[in-house]
């Protein structure tokens, strides 16, 4: 637990998979943390057994403190330099790359619903006119890999303010054009590094990486970073998500 801000590569040997699946269950039960989150927080490489033991030991003692630290809502995820960007970036979805959805970009609209004043849909041009912020951050997938990328887009907080969202509501949910869905709690939605990304690597988001609009939330694991967002809604009922509903914990991040 030397450097909490140092994310690590999570490299799994085949025979460690089983052990790590068990560890994952224990972390989830004890602290609501996924292994990916633990690796990210601890900066530990979960590859070697001693390290895993050390993480386990540390977690059992540090859990409360870590959990408290996790909930500090303005804690920033680490940012990186341009030359640290992972090239090529890595694609992931619940389907193979050749099944990335075809999206009719000229007719694209972002639908908005739930606890918001203004429910009019948004064109890409309208979205592009809102203030944008860029970031170079690490996307960490629970499956055991991470990659540093550059995204630019509208801070979700700014967007929520524009649509007159009830910022005291509990969740923001996302529905995607590939039937994926996901959600984040309001504290995460208002975090300064949570953006509705329109650009990847200084260009409009390419199909693989979630065109035309994706959530980029570097304080959460990869699966919270909904790609191909078609609709956004604000609600007090936990909307869950594609992976969330299959047992990955909601919190999933720092
Ligand atoms: N619409 C959609 N968004 C998604 C997914 C998906 O299958 N569909 N997979 C998630 C997962 S598990 C990860 S790790 C990241 C991968 O993003 P990338 O392809 O930009 O690396 O997207 C997330 N967002
Ligand atoms: Mo993922």
PDB file of C-alpha atoms and ligand atoms in Angstrom:
ATOM      1  CA  UNK A   1       0.000   0.000   0.000  1.00  0.00           C
ATOM      2  CA  UNK A   2       2.956   2.266  -0.552  1.00  0.00           C
ATOM      3  CA  UNK A   3       1.585   4.499  -3.257  1.00  0.00           C
ATOM      4  CA  UNK A   4      -2.171   4.622  -3.541  1.00  0.00           C
ATOM      5  CA  UNK A   5      -2.009   6.638  -6.700  1.00  0.00           C
ATOM      6  CA  UNK A   6       0.079   4.188  -8.630  1.00  0.00           C
ATOM      7  CA  UNK A   7      -2.221   1.963 -10.684  1.00  0.00           C
ATOM      8  CA  UNK A   8      -0.791  -1.410 -11.558  1.00  0.00           C
ATOM      9  CA  UNK A   9      -0.969  -3.873 -14.345  1.00  0.00           C
ATOM     10  CA  UNK A  10      -3.000  -6.853 -13.257  1.00  0.00           C
ATOM     11  CA  UNK A  11      -1.379  -9.836 -14.886  1.00  0.00           C
ATOM     12  CA  UNK A  12      -2.901 -13.190 -14.077  1.00  0.00           C
ATOM     13  CA  UNK A  13      -1.185 -16.535 -14.460  1.00  0.00           C
ATOM     14  CA  UNK A  14      -3.738 -19.193 -15.503  1.00  0.00           C
ATOM     15  CA  UNK A  15      -3.505 -21.093 -12.212  1.00  0.00           C
ATOM     16  CA  UNK A  16      -3.979 -17.896 -10.249  1.00  0.00           C
ATOM     17  CA  UNK A  17      -7.310 -17.156 -11.875  1.00  0.00           C
ATOM     18  CA  UNK A  18      -9.164 -19.484  -9.534  1.00  0.00           C
ATOM     19  CA  UNK A  19      -7.442 -18.136  -6.454  1.00  0.00           C
ATOM     20  CA  UNK A  20      -8.193 -14.618  -7.578  1.00  0.00           C
ATOM     21  CA  UNK A  21     -11.838 -15.389  -8.243  1.00  0.00           C
ATOM     22  CA  UNK A  22     -12.050 -16.508  -4.614  1.00  0.00           C
ATOM     23  CA  UNK A  23     -10.224 -13.387  -3.497  1.00  0.00           C
ATOM     24  CA  UNK A  24     -12.614 -11.299  -5.529  1.00  0.00           C
ATOM     25  CA  UNK A  25     -15.557 -12.856  -3.673  1.00  0.00           C
ATOM     26  CA  UNK A  26     -13.923 -12.165  -0.338  1.00  0.00           C
ATOM     27  CA  UNK A  27     -13.201  -8.560  -1.175  1.00  0.00           C
ATOM     28  CA  UNK A  28     -16.744  -8.081  -2.385  1.00  0.00           C
ATOM     29  CA  UNK A  29     -18.206  -9.610   0.748  1.00  0.00           C
ATOM     30  CA  UNK A  30     -15.936  -7.750   3.142  1.00  0.00           C
ATOM     31  CA  UNK A  31     -15.567  -4.378   1.602  1.00  0.00           C
ATOM     32  CA  UNK A  32     -17.646  -4.185  -1.542  1.00  0.00           C
ATOM     33  CA  UNK A  33     -14.417  -3.839  -3.474  1.00  0.00           C
ATOM     34  CA  UNK A  34     -13.498  -5.617  -6.663  1.00  0.00           C
ATOM     35  CA  UNK A  35     -10.008  -6.970  -7.188  1.00  0.00           C
ATOM     36  CA  UNK A  36      -9.496  -4.437  -9.933  1.00  0.00           C
ATOM     37  CA  UNK A  37     -10.292  -1.698  -7.480  1.00  0.00           C
ATOM     38  CA  UNK A  38      -8.002  -3.229  -4.890  1.00  0.00           C
ATOM     39  CA  UNK A  39      -5.161  -3.420  -7.377  1.00  0.00           C
ATOM     40  CA  UNK A  40      -5.771   0.123  -8.444  1.00  0.00           C
ATOM     41  CA  UNK A  41      -5.873   1.386  -4.882  1.00  0.00           C
ATOM     42  CA  UNK A  42      -2.933  -0.545  -3.604  1.00  0.00           C
ATOM     43  CA  UNK A  43      -0.669  -0.176  -6.606  1.00  0.00           C
ATOM     44  CA  UNK A  44       0.056  -3.876  -6.147  1.00  0.00           C
ATOM     45  CA  UNK A  45       0.836  -6.253  -8.922  1.00  0.00           C
ATOM     46  CA  UNK A  46      -1.430  -9.186  -8.164  1.00  0.00           C
ATOM     47  CA  UNK A  47       0.795 -11.497 -10.172  1.00  0.00           C
ATOM     48  CA  UNK A  48       2.886 -12.923  -7.392  1.00  0.00           C
ATOM     49  CA  UNK A  49       1.475 -14.878  -4.501  1.00  0.00           C
ATOM     50  CA  UNK A  50       3.295 -12.969  -1.780  1.00  0.00           C
ATOM     51  CA  UNK A  51       1.932  -9.783  -3.158  1.00  0.00           C
ATOM     52  CA  UNK A  52      -1.583 -11.210  -3.085  1.00  0.00           C
ATOM     53  CA  UNK A  53      -1.139 -12.233   0.549  1.00  0.00           C
ATOM     54  CA  UNK A  54       0.192  -8.827   1.335  1.00  0.00           C
ATOM     55  CA  UNK A  55      -2.812  -7.182  -0.292  1.00  0.00           C
ATOM     56  CA  UNK A  56      -5.172  -9.458   1.604  1.00  0.00           C
ATOM     57  CA  UNK A  57      -3.478  -8.718   4.883  1.00  0.00           C
ATOM     58  CA  UNK A  58      -3.398  -5.043   4.171  1.00  0.00           C
ATOM     59  CA  UNK A  59      -7.034  -4.997   3.140  1.00  0.00           C
ATOM     60  CA  UNK A  60      -8.190  -6.684   6.304  1.00  0.00           C
ATOM     61  CA  UNK A  61      -6.531  -3.940   8.327  1.00  0.00           C
ATOM     62  CA  UNK A  62      -7.064  -1.037   6.019  1.00  0.00           C
ATOM     63  CA  UNK A  63     -10.512  -1.737   4.784  1.00  0.00           C
ATOM     64  CA  UNK A  64     -12.326   0.840   6.854  1.00  0.00           C
ATOM     65  CA  UNK A  65      -9.773   3.495   6.180  1.00  0.00           C
ATOM     66  CA  UNK A  66      -9.704   2.731   2.478  1.00  0.00           C
ATOM     67  CA  UNK A  67     -13.479   2.764   2.301  1.00  0.00           C
ATOM     68  CA  UNK A  68     -13.578   6.155   3.983  1.00  0.00           C
ATOM     69  CA  UNK A  69     -10.953   7.448   1.611  1.00  0.00           C
ATOM     70  CA  UNK A  70     -12.834   6.053  -1.366  1.00  0.00           C
ATOM     71  CA  UNK A  71     -15.840   8.159  -0.637  1.00  0.00           C
ATOM     72  CA  UNK A  72     -13.991  11.462  -0.636  1.00  0.00           C
ATOM     73  CA  UNK A  73     -15.783  12.814  -3.601  1.00  0.00           C
ATOM     74  CA  UNK A  74     -13.159  15.221  -4.887  1.00  0.00           C
ATOM     75  CA  UNK A  75     -10.272  12.741  -4.890  1.00  0.00           C
ATOM     76  CA  UNK A  76      -8.803  12.885  -8.377  1.00  0.00           C
ATOM     77  CA  UNK A  77      -7.733   9.879 -10.412  1.00  0.00           C
ATOM     78  CA  UNK A  78      -4.125  10.006 -11.537  1.00  0.00           C
ATOM     79  CA  UNK A  79      -3.445  11.755 -14.829  1.00  0.00           C
ATOM     80  CA  UNK A  80      -0.640  10.968 -17.267  1.00  0.00           C
ATOM     81  CA  UNK A  81       1.537  12.574 -19.903  1.00  0.00           C
ATOM     82  CA  UNK A  82       0.842  12.319 -23.615  1.00  0.00           C
ATOM     83  CA  UNK A  83       3.862  10.039 -24.160  1.00  0.00           C
ATOM     84  CA  UNK A  84       2.439   7.550 -21.644  1.00  0.00           C
ATOM     85  CA  UNK A  85      -0.678   6.887 -23.725  1.00  0.00           C
ATOM     86  CA  UNK A  86      -1.190   3.212 -24.601  1.00  0.00           C
ATOM     87  CA  UNK A  87      -1.041   2.711 -28.363  1.00  0.00           C
ATOM     88  CA  UNK A  88      -2.870   0.961 -29.782  1.00  0.00           C
ATOM     89  CA  UNK A  89      -5.622   1.364 -27.210  1.00  0.00           C
ATOM     90  CA  UNK A  90      -7.553  -1.722 -26.211  1.00  0.00           C
ATOM     91  CA  UNK A  91     -11.109  -2.539 -27.233  1.00  0.00           C
ATOM     92  CA  UNK A  92     -13.514  -4.300 -24.909  1.00  0.00           C
ATOM     93  CA  UNK A  93     -17.236  -5.013 -24.950  1.00  0.00           C
ATOM     94  CA  UNK A  94     -19.538  -7.923 -24.167  1.00  0.00           C
ATOM     95  CA  UNK A  95     -19.224  -8.882 -27.856  1.00  0.00           C
ATOM     96  CA  UNK A  96     -16.343  -9.051 -30.346  1.00  0.00           C
ATOM     97  CA  UNK A  97     -15.060  -5.992 -32.184  1.00  0.00           C
ATOM     98  CA  UNK A  98     -16.800  -6.901 -35.471  1.00  0.00           C
ATOM     99  CA  UNK A  99     -20.153  -6.505 -33.712  1.00  0.00           C
ATOM    100  CA  UNK A 100     -19.619  -2.855 -32.737  1.00  0.00           C
ATOM    101  CA  UNK A 101     -22.985  -1.183 -33.439  1.00  0.00           C
ATOM    102  CA  UNK A 102     -23.644   0.841 -36.581  1.00  0.00           C
ATOM    103  CA  UNK A 103     -24.885   4.235 -35.536  1.00  0.00           C
ATOM    104  CA  UNK A 104     -26.645   6.720 -37.806  1.00  0.00           C
ATOM    105  CA  UNK A 105     -24.516   9.696 -36.766  1.00  0.00           C
ATOM    106  CA  UNK A 106     -26.394  12.493 -38.650  1.00  0.00           C
ATOM    107  CA  UNK A 107     -29.635  11.463 -36.964  1.00  0.00           C
ATOM    108  CA  UNK A 108     -28.078  10.807 -33.567  1.00  0.00           C
ATOM    109  CA  UNK A 109     -29.899  12.264 -30.569  1.00  0.00           C
ATOM    110  CA  UNK A 110     -29.087  11.897 -26.898  1.00  0.00           C
ATOM    111  CA  UNK A 111     -32.350  11.264 -25.063  1.00  0.00           C
ATOM    112  CA  UNK A 112     -32.744  12.742 -21.580  1.00  0.00           C
ATOM    113  CA  UNK A 113     -35.321  11.677 -19.003  1.00  0.00           C
ATOM    114  CA  UNK A 114     -36.149  11.208 -15.329  1.00  0.00           C
ATOM    115  CA  UNK A 115     -35.636  13.875 -12.678  1.00  0.00           C
ATOM    116  CA  UNK A 116     -34.672  16.694 -15.060  1.00  0.00           C
ATOM    117  CA  UNK A 117     -36.448  19.917 -16.074  1.00  0.00           C
ATOM    118  CA  UNK A 118     -35.475  19.913 -19.757  1.00  0.00           C
ATOM    119  CA  UNK A 119     -36.213  16.654 -21.520  1.00  0.00           C
ATOM    120  CA  UNK A 120     -35.460  17.731 -25.095  1.00  0.00           C
ATOM    121  CA  UNK A 121     -33.076  15.403 -26.940  1.00  0.00           C
ATOM    122  CA  UNK A 122     -29.605  16.686 -27.874  1.00  0.00           C
ATOM    123  CA  UNK A 123     -27.883  16.640 -31.259  1.00  0.00           C
ATOM    124  CA  UNK A 124     -24.135  16.108 -31.461  1.00  0.00           C
ATOM    125  CA  UNK A 125     -23.687  19.723 -32.559  1.00  0.00           C
ATOM    126  CA  UNK A 126     -25.505  20.976 -29.502  1.00  0.00           C
ATOM    127  CA  UNK A 127     -23.371  18.756 -27.287  1.00  0.00           C
ATOM    128  CA  UNK A 128     -20.199  20.001 -28.973  1.00  0.00           C
ATOM    129  CA  UNK A 129     -21.127  23.587 -28.134  1.00  0.00           C
ATOM    130  CA  UNK A 130     -21.095  22.909 -24.384  1.00  0.00           C
ATOM    131  CA  UNK A 131     -17.853  23.494 -22.404  1.00  0.00           C
ATOM    132  CA  UNK A 132     -15.379  20.621 -22.807  1.00  0.00           C
ATOM    133  CA  UNK A 133     -12.595  19.250 -20.628  1.00  0.00           C
ATOM    134  CA  UNK A 134      -9.800  16.865 -21.547  1.00  0.00           C
ATOM    135  CA  UNK A 135      -7.988  14.186 -19.571  1.00  0.00           C
ATOM    136  CA  UNK A 136      -5.273  11.567 -19.947  1.00  0.00           C
ATOM    137  CA  UNK A 137      -6.216   8.796 -17.545  1.00  0.00           C
ATOM    138  CA  UNK A 138      -6.079   5.051 -17.115  1.00  0.00           C
ATOM    139  CA  UNK A 139      -9.032   2.815 -17.956  1.00  0.00           C
ATOM    140  CA  UNK A 140      -8.938  -0.288 -15.777  1.00  0.00           C
ATOM    141  CA  UNK A 141     -10.928  -3.347 -16.792  1.00  0.00           C
ATOM    142  CA  UNK A 142     -11.942  -5.884 -14.171  1.00  0.00           C
ATOM    143  CA  UNK A 143     -10.788  -8.610 -16.571  1.00  0.00           C
ATOM    144  CA  UNK A 144      -7.163  -7.812 -15.786  1.00  0.00           C
ATOM    145  CA  UNK A 145      -5.804  -5.144 -18.082  1.00  0.00           C
ATOM    146  CA  UNK A 146      -5.543  -1.392 -18.149  1.00  0.00           C
ATOM    147  CA  UNK A 147      -4.683   1.248 -20.735  1.00  0.00           C
ATOM    148  CA  UNK A 148      -3.937   4.952 -20.664  1.00  0.00           C
ATOM    149  CA  UNK A 149      -5.953   7.068 -23.068  1.00  0.00           C
ATOM    150  CA  UNK A 150      -6.941  10.626 -23.828  1.00  0.00           C
ATOM    151  CA  UNK A 151     -10.565  11.721 -23.824  1.00  0.00           C
ATOM    152  CA  UNK A 152     -12.297  15.051 -24.120  1.00  0.00           C
ATOM    153  CA  UNK A 153     -15.894  15.952 -23.482  1.00  0.00           C
ATOM    154  CA  UNK A 154     -18.507  17.704 -21.395  1.00  0.00           C
ATOM    155  CA  UNK A 155     -18.128  17.416 -17.637  1.00  0.00           C
ATOM    156  CA  UNK A 156     -21.211  15.415 -16.679  1.00  0.00           C
ATOM    157  CA  UNK A 157     -21.899  17.948 -13.915  1.00  0.00           C
ATOM    158  CA  UNK A 158     -22.084  20.734 -16.515  1.00  0.00           C
ATOM    159  CA  UNK A 159     -24.476  18.680 -18.622  1.00  0.00           C
ATOM    160  CA  UNK A 160     -26.671  17.834 -15.644  1.00  0.00           C
ATOM    161  CA  UNK A 161     -26.841  21.547 -14.763  1.00  0.00           C
ATOM    162  CA  UNK A 162     -27.823  22.390 -18.353  1.00  0.00           C
ATOM    163  CA  UNK A 163     -30.746  19.988 -18.320  1.00  0.00           C
ATOM    164  CA  UNK A 164     -31.893  21.141 -14.902  1.00  0.00           C
ATOM    165  CA  UNK A 165     -31.262  17.771 -13.290  1.00  0.00           C
ATOM    166  CA  UNK A 166     -32.168  17.223  -9.674  1.00  0.00           C
ATOM    167  CA  UNK A 167     -28.632  17.006  -8.289  1.00  0.00           C
ATOM    168  CA  UNK A 168     -29.987  15.597  -5.039  1.00  0.00           C
ATOM    169  CA  UNK A 169     -31.270  12.518  -6.893  1.00  0.00           C
ATOM    170  CA  UNK A 170     -29.290   9.352  -6.264  1.00  0.00           C
ATOM    171  CA  UNK A 171     -28.242   7.971  -9.649  1.00  0.00           C
ATOM    172  CA  UNK A 172     -27.564   8.726 -13.266  1.00  0.00           C
ATOM    173  CA  UNK A 173     -28.332   5.843 -15.619  1.00  0.00           C
ATOM    174  CA  UNK A 174     -27.173   5.246 -19.199  1.00  0.00           C
ATOM    175  CA  UNK A 175     -28.744   3.224 -21.992  1.00  0.00           C
ATOM    176  CA  UNK A 176     -26.507   2.338 -24.905  1.00  0.00           C
ATOM    177  CA  UNK A 177     -27.050   1.595 -28.558  1.00  0.00           C
ATOM    178  CA  UNK A 178     -25.710  -1.947 -28.162  1.00  0.00           C
ATOM    179  CA  UNK A 179     -28.201  -2.862 -25.380  1.00  0.00           C
ATOM    180  CA  UNK A 180     -25.524  -2.264 -22.748  1.00  0.00           C
ATOM    181  CA  UNK A 181     -26.615  -0.215 -19.767  1.00  0.00           C
ATOM    182  CA  UNK A 182     -24.926   1.114 -16.657  1.00  0.00           C
ATOM    183  CA  UNK A 183     -25.269   3.676 -13.896  1.00  0.00           C
ATOM    184  CA  UNK A 184     -23.302   5.763 -11.434  1.00  0.00           C
ATOM    185  CA  UNK A 185     -24.174   7.375  -8.125  1.00  0.00           C
ATOM    186  CA  UNK A 186     -24.707  11.142  -8.089  1.00  0.00           C
ATOM    187  CA  UNK A 187     -21.450  11.847  -6.206  1.00  0.00           C
ATOM    188  CA  UNK A 188     -19.554  10.151  -9.038  1.00  0.00           C
ATOM    189  CA  UNK A 189     -21.663  11.933 -11.662  1.00  0.00           C
ATOM    190  CA  UNK A 190     -20.662  15.295 -10.157  1.00  0.00           C
ATOM    191  CA  UNK A 191     -16.961  14.371  -9.844  1.00  0.00           C
ATOM    192  CA  UNK A 192     -14.822  16.823 -11.842  1.00  0.00           C
ATOM    193  CA  UNK A 193     -13.204  14.063 -13.919  1.00  0.00           C
ATOM    194  CA  UNK A 194     -16.475  12.414 -14.960  1.00  0.00           C
ATOM    195  CA  UNK A 195     -17.121  13.475 -18.550  1.00  0.00           C
ATOM    196  CA  UNK A 196     -19.445  12.715 -21.434  1.00  0.00           C
ATOM    197  CA  UNK A 197     -16.638  12.134 -23.917  1.00  0.00           C
ATOM    198  CA  UNK A 198     -17.049  13.147 -27.553  1.00  0.00           C
ATOM    199  CA  UNK A 199     -13.370  12.821 -28.481  1.00  0.00           C
ATOM    200  CA  UNK A 200     -10.687  10.192 -28.133  1.00  0.00           C
ATOM    201  CA  UNK A 201      -7.079  11.099 -28.895  1.00  0.00           C
ATOM    202  CA  UNK A 202      -8.060  14.536 -30.316  1.00  0.00           C
ATOM    203  CA  UNK A 203     -10.530  13.025 -32.800  1.00  0.00           C
ATOM    204  CA  UNK A 204     -14.259  12.276 -32.657  1.00  0.00           C
ATOM    205  CA  UNK A 205     -14.758   9.019 -30.743  1.00  0.00           C
ATOM    206  CA  UNK A 206     -14.142   6.123 -33.130  1.00  0.00           C
ATOM    207  CA  UNK A 207     -16.697   3.267 -33.358  1.00  0.00           C
ATOM    208  CA  UNK A 208     -14.646   0.826 -31.250  1.00  0.00           C
ATOM    209  CA  UNK A 209     -14.265   3.273 -28.413  1.00  0.00           C
ATOM    210  CA  UNK A 210     -17.884   4.242 -28.056  1.00  0.00           C
ATOM    211  CA  UNK A 211     -18.916   6.668 -30.812  1.00  0.00           C
ATOM    212  CA  UNK A 212     -20.520   9.122 -30.784  1.00  0.00           C
ATOM    213  CA  UNK A 213     -20.715   9.602 -27.010  1.00  0.00           C
ATOM    214  CA  UNK A 214     -19.371   7.665 -24.053  1.00  0.00           C
ATOM    215  CA  UNK A 215     -19.000   8.116 -20.346  1.00  0.00           C
ATOM    216  CA  UNK A 216     -15.433   8.505 -19.161  1.00  0.00           C
ATOM    217  CA  UNK A 217     -15.211   8.058 -15.428  1.00  0.00           C
ATOM    218  CA  UNK A 218     -11.610   7.433 -14.371  1.00  0.00           C
ATOM    219  CA  UNK A 219     -12.537   6.909 -10.720  1.00  0.00           C
ATOM    220  CA  UNK A 220     -14.483   3.764 -11.654  1.00  0.00           C
ATOM    221  CA  UNK A 221     -13.646   0.487 -13.327  1.00  0.00           C
ATOM    222  CA  UNK A 222     -13.990   0.083 -17.078  1.00  0.00           C
ATOM    223  CA  UNK A 223     -17.465  -1.395 -17.084  1.00  0.00           C
ATOM    224  CA  UNK A 224     -18.909   1.828 -15.640  1.00  0.00           C
ATOM    225  CA  UNK A 225     -17.636   3.702 -18.721  1.00  0.00           C
ATOM    226  CA  UNK A 226     -20.714   3.251 -20.924  1.00  0.00           C
ATOM    227  CA  UNK A 227     -20.013   3.528 -24.655  1.00  0.00           C
ATOM    228  CA  UNK A 228     -22.485   4.456 -27.435  1.00  0.00           C
ATOM    229  CA  UNK A 229     -24.763   6.311 -25.032  1.00  0.00           C
ATOM    230  CA  UNK A 230     -28.250   6.724 -26.468  1.00  0.00           C
ATOM    231  CA  UNK A 231     -30.087   7.881 -23.366  1.00  0.00           C
ATOM    232  CA  UNK A 232     -29.319   9.345 -19.976  1.00  0.00           C
ATOM    233  CA  UNK A 233     -31.717   9.491 -17.034  1.00  0.00           C
ATOM    234  CA  UNK A 234     -31.687  10.769 -13.468  1.00  0.00           C
ATOM    235  CA  UNK A 235     -33.384   8.648 -10.832  1.00  0.00           C
ATOM    236  CA  UNK A 236     -33.580   7.673  -7.178  1.00  0.00           C
ATOM    237  CA  UNK A 237     -33.909   3.966  -8.014  1.00  0.00           C
ATOM    238  CA  UNK A 238     -30.632   2.158  -8.619  1.00  0.00           C
ATOM    239  CA  UNK A 239     -30.725   1.377 -12.349  1.00  0.00           C
ATOM    240  CA  UNK A 240     -28.022  -1.320 -12.103  1.00  0.00           C
ATOM    241  CA  UNK A 241     -26.230  -2.277 -15.263  1.00  0.00           C
ATOM    242  CA  UNK A 242     -25.224  -5.048 -17.632  1.00  0.00           C
ATOM    243  CA  UNK A 243     -22.363  -6.230 -15.395  1.00  0.00           C
ATOM    244  CA  UNK A 244     -23.659  -4.736 -12.167  1.00  0.00           C
ATOM    245  CA  UNK A 245     -26.705  -7.017 -12.468  1.00  0.00           C
ATOM    246  CA  UNK A 246     -24.426 -10.033 -12.870  1.00  0.00           C
ATOM    247  CA  UNK A 247     -22.728  -9.465  -9.554  1.00  0.00           C
ATOM    248  CA  UNK A 248     -20.009  -6.906 -10.098  1.00  0.00           C
ATOM    249  CA  UNK A 249     -20.408  -4.396  -7.329  1.00  0.00           C
ATOM    250  CA  UNK A 250     -21.907  -1.013  -7.980  1.00  0.00           C
ATOM    251  CA  UNK A 251     -19.148   0.921  -6.403  1.00  0.00           C
ATOM    252  CA  UNK A 252     -16.271  -0.442  -8.456  1.00  0.00           C
ATOM    253  CA  UNK A 253     -13.648   2.186  -8.141  1.00  0.00           C
ATOM    254  CA  UNK A 254     -12.027   4.807  -6.055  1.00  0.00           C
TER     255      UNK A 254
HETATM  256  N1  LIG B   1     -21.973   0.186 -24.677  1.00  0.00           N
HETATM  257  C1  LIG B   1     -21.023  -0.516 -24.051  1.00  0.00           C
HETATM  258  N2  LIG B   1     -20.211   0.138 -23.198  1.00  0.00           N
HETATM  259  C2  LIG B   1     -19.223  -0.519 -22.561  1.00  0.00           C
HETATM  260  C3  LIG B   1     -19.047  -1.926 -22.724  1.00  0.00           C
HETATM  261  C4  LIG B   1     -19.931  -2.596 -23.624  1.00  0.00           C
HETATM  262  O1  LIG B   1     -19.879  -3.815 -23.847  1.00  0.00           O
HETATM  263  N3  LIG B   1     -20.893  -1.853 -24.266  1.00  0.00           N
HETATM  264  N4  LIG B   1     -18.033  -2.578 -22.050  1.00  0.00           N
HETATM  265  C5  LIG B   1     -17.467  -1.893 -20.885  1.00  0.00           C
HETATM  266  C6  LIG B   1     -16.205  -2.473 -20.426  1.00  0.00           C
HETATM  267  S1  LIG B   1     -16.288  -3.942 -19.547  1.00  0.00           S
HETATM  268  C7  LIG B   1     -14.988  -1.830 -20.597  1.00  0.00           C
HETATM  269  S2  LIG B   1     -13.563  -2.408 -19.908  1.00  0.00           S
HETATM  270  C8  LIG B   1     -14.899  -0.584 -21.403  1.00  0.00           C
HETATM  271  C9  LIG B   1     -13.880  -0.755 -22.530  1.00  0.00           C
HETATM  272  O2  LIG B   1     -13.730   0.442 -23.228  1.00  0.00           O
HETATM  273  P1  LIG B   1     -12.729   0.510 -24.448  1.00  0.00           P
HETATM  274  O3  LIG B   1     -13.259  -0.369 -25.552  1.00  0.00           O
HETATM  275  O4  LIG B   1     -12.670   1.962 -24.820  1.00  0.00           O
HETATM  276  O5  LIG B   1     -11.397   0.004 -23.958  1.00  0.00           O
HETATM  277  O6  LIG B   1     -16.150  -0.222 -21.965  1.00  0.00           O
HETATM  278  C10 LIG B   1     -17.264  -0.409 -21.121  1.00  0.00           C
HETATM  279  N5  LIG B   1     -18.410   0.179 -21.739  1.00  0.00           N
HETATM  280 MO1  LIG B   2     -14.247  -4.150 -18.518  1.00  0.00          MO
END
